[in-house]
Every structure is written in structure tokens, then in C-alpha cells.
Amino acid sequence: MTALGAASVLLARDLPRSWLDVMLGFAAGVMIAASVWSLLLPAIDLAEAAGRPPWLPAAAGFLLGGGFLRLVDRYLPHLHLFQPDEAAEGVSTTWRRTTLLILAITLHNLPEGLAVGVAFGAAHVLGGGEEAAALLAGAVTLAIGIGLQNLPEGAAVSMPLRREGLSPGKSFFYGQLSGVVEPIGAVVGAVGVLLVQPLLPYALAFAAGAMIFVVVEEIIPESQSSGNGDLATLGVMVGFTVMMVLDVALG
């Protein structure tokens, strides 16, 4: 889906900034809803079923996930979309601007892949029964929702790269390449859950915390930075609603 969205750069050189802001808002809305319905609520239910305080794994995992992404954000060199070179974050580097832009989107995508992998791993760990079936349905819904928001996100990566002067082919290549980290993160999340099954509720909440950190730290500020705040907020509302409906209807 990221590659499909990035392929739009082969048809047009640019999109209006307002469209990109709506796309980013939509992605943020999907991630917020997915964090609640597909990750935090299942984490609370699993902890309660195991006889633990239902709030503890959700709260601890959520904060740990946000703290982990804060460390990555602190040290990984990257540059947010639409920002000048001097606004680059992370350790000092001489890497090119385009490389820093790609790394910023990679940072967006890491928790998304992690969340999908943890969700499917959780369903596998439980084996069978109604609880496992509910987790599997939630994992499928989460994968669909993340895929939907990757479509506009791919365009939101490739179009700025094209505007930076890259050829259409290179803009598409690097745009779709930014999504490669998602299946990698998914494998890491699934394997981690399989190896450390008792930490399952914490892992679900960890993925939620990582996604919310990215939404609040990067995606929403980027979507609100050019005077299209109302449109970007509308995108958040629509994205949240779409993901909520998918999760309730399919899960």
C-alpha cells in the first residue's frame, strides 16, 4: 500500500499541500483509533483474564513504548517533512537532506509494523477459543487499517522527495522503501511475543505507546504547520472514524 501511494509521483509532480496535510491527518486518526481498539483494550482484557490489575500492563507498556520511540527520535538522524535543513533532529550528521527525510518516515512506520506483528503474535499465542478469535479479528482489522493509511502516506513521502529535485523513479523508489521497515517491525513484534508470552499485554500496550508518540510528536505537528489545520483535523476525524468502524464491525 505504501508503494501504491508512492506510485502517484509517476503521474504528477506534486500535490497541493492541503491534500498532503489531510493525508497526514487521516494517517494520524487511523493510528490513534488502532492504538485504542486493537492494542490497548485487548491488553486490558488479557491482563484482567490473567488475574492481574487490568490497568497495570496497559499503563506500563504504553509509557515504555513512548519512551522507546523517544530514544529513537533522540538519536536517529532525521528531518521532518517540510522543515528546513537546520531543523534536523538526532545526532549530528552530514547525510543528505533526502536521506534524513526518508529516515523520518521510517521512524513513522516502525511502530506500525511492530503493532501488526504483536497483534498477530498475540492471536497465535492464545491458540484457540473466543479470545484468540477476537484477537485474530482485531489483528486483521489492524493490518487493513494500517494498510489504508499507508496509501496516502506513500504519496506524502514521494511527493516531497520529487519536490526536492529527485527524479520520479527515485522518488517512487525511496517512497516505497520507507515502508520496508513495517514487515521487519512486524516480524520482530511477533517473534518477541512468541518468545516472551507472559509479557503479551505489555507488548500490545508498548506498540500503542510507540504509535501515539509518533502521532503526537511528528504526524499531527507536520499536518498543522502550513495553515491547513482545519482540513488536517478533519482528516484525523475521518481516519479515526474509519478505523473505529472497521474494528467494531470486523472485530
Short mmCIF file of C-alpha atoms in Angstrom, two decimals, residues 130-232:
data_model
loop_
_atom_site.label_atom_id
_atom_site.label_comp_id
_atom_site.label_asym_id
_atom_site.label_seq_id
_atom_site.Cartn_x
_atom_site.Cartn_y
_atom_site.Cartn_z
CA GLU A 130 -13.17 -16.95 21.61
CA GLU A 131 -10.42 -14.72 22.99
CA ALA A 132 -7.94 -15.86 20.34
CA ALA A 133 -10.56 -15.45 17.61
CA ALA A 134 -11.27 -11.91 18.79
CA LEU A 135 -7.55 -11.08 18.80
CA LEU A 136 -7.12 -12.52 15.32
CA ALA A 137 -10.04 -10.47 14.00
CA GLY A 138 -8.54 -7.40 15.65
CA ALA A 139 -5.13 -8.13 14.12
CA VAL A 140 -6.63 -8.46 10.63
CA THR A 141 -8.54 -5.22 11.14
CA LEU A 142 -5.37 -3.51 12.34
CA ALA A 143 -3.46 -4.68 9.26
CA ILE A 144 -6.24 -3.38 6.99
CA GLY A 145 -6.32 -0.03 8.79
CA ILE A 146 -2.55 0.41 8.70
CA GLY A 147 -2.62 -0.51 5.01
CA LEU A 148 -5.28 2.12 4.31
CA GLN A 149 -3.29 4.88 5.97
CA ASN A 150 -0.11 3.74 4.21
CA LEU A 151 -1.70 4.57 0.87
CA PRO A 152 -1.79 8.35 1.42
CA GLU A 153 1.39 8.16 3.49
CA GLY A 154 3.27 6.77 0.49
CA ALA A 155 2.22 9.81 -1.54
CA ALA A 156 3.11 12.09 1.37
CA VAL A 157 6.67 10.72 1.18
CA SER A 158 7.28 10.54 -2.57
CA MET A 159 5.80 13.94 -3.47
CA PRO A 160 8.09 15.96 -1.16
CA LEU A 161 11.07 13.96 -2.43
CA ARG A 162 10.09 14.86 -6.00
CA ARG A 163 9.84 18.48 -4.93
CA GLU A 164 13.37 18.21 -3.53
CA GLY A 165 14.58 17.52 -7.08
CA LEU A 166 14.71 13.72 -7.25
CA SER A 167 13.56 12.03 -10.44
CA PRO A 168 10.10 10.40 -10.49
CA GLY A 169 11.70 6.95 -10.43
CA LYS A 170 13.92 7.72 -7.44
CA SER A 171 11.07 9.47 -5.61
CA PHE A 172 8.92 6.36 -6.05
CA PHE A 173 11.74 4.02 -5.04
CA TYR A 174 12.57 5.85 -1.82
CA GLY A 175 8.90 6.44 -1.07
CA GLN A 176 8.05 2.75 -1.15
CA LEU A 177 11.34 1.87 0.54
CA SER A 178 10.21 3.81 3.62
CA GLY A 179 7.56 1.12 4.16
CA VAL A 180 10.05 -1.77 4.19
CA VAL A 181 10.60 -1.27 7.91
CA GLU A 182 6.98 -2.29 8.59
CA PRO A 183 7.29 -6.02 7.76
CA ILE A 184 10.63 -6.02 9.60
CA GLY A 185 8.98 -4.49 12.65
CA ALA A 186 6.10 -6.96 12.32
CA VAL A 187 8.46 -9.95 12.43
CA VAL A 188 10.29 -8.50 15.45
CA GLY A 189 6.99 -7.89 17.26
CA ALA A 190 5.58 -11.35 16.50
CA VAL A 191 8.77 -13.18 17.47
CA GLY A 192 9.08 -11.15 20.66
CA VAL A 193 5.56 -12.09 21.73
CA LEU A 194 6.15 -15.78 20.95
CA LEU A 195 9.35 -15.85 22.98
CA VAL A 196 8.01 -13.96 26.00
CA GLN A 197 4.35 -14.93 26.21
CA PRO A 198 3.67 -13.62 29.75
CA LEU A 199 4.52 -10.11 28.54
CA LEU A 200 1.78 -10.17 25.90
CA PRO A 201 -0.41 -7.41 27.43
CA TYR A 202 2.66 -5.25 27.91
CA ALA A 203 3.71 -5.82 24.28
CA LEU A 204 0.32 -4.75 22.95
CA ALA A 205 0.38 -1.58 25.05
CA PHE A 206 4.04 -0.96 24.10
CA ALA A 207 3.08 -0.89 20.42
CA ALA A 208 0.22 1.50 21.22
CA GLY A 209 2.52 3.86 23.11
CA ALA A 210 5.02 3.87 20.27
CA MET A 211 2.31 4.75 17.74
CA ILE A 212 0.80 7.52 19.87
CA PHE A 213 4.25 9.04 20.39
CA VAL A 214 4.80 9.24 16.64
CA VAL A 215 1.34 10.72 16.08
CA VAL A 216 1.74 13.47 18.69
CA GLU A 217 5.43 14.16 18.15
CA GLU A 218 5.57 14.17 14.37
CA ILE A 219 2.50 13.47 12.25
CA ILE A 220 0.00 15.93 13.74
CA PRO A 221 2.51 18.83 14.02
CA GLU A 222 3.52 18.25 10.37
CA SER A 223 -0.10 18.31 9.25
CA GLN A 224 -0.82 21.52 11.18
CA SER A 225 2.27 23.52 10.20
CA SER A 226 1.12 25.18 6.97
CA GLY A 227 -2.18 26.82 7.83
CA ASN A 228 -4.38 23.88 6.87
CA GLY A 229 -5.24 22.99 10.44
CA ASP A 230 -8.98 22.61 9.88
CA LEU A 231 -8.51 20.26 6.93
CA ALA A 232 -5.86 18.25 8.73
#
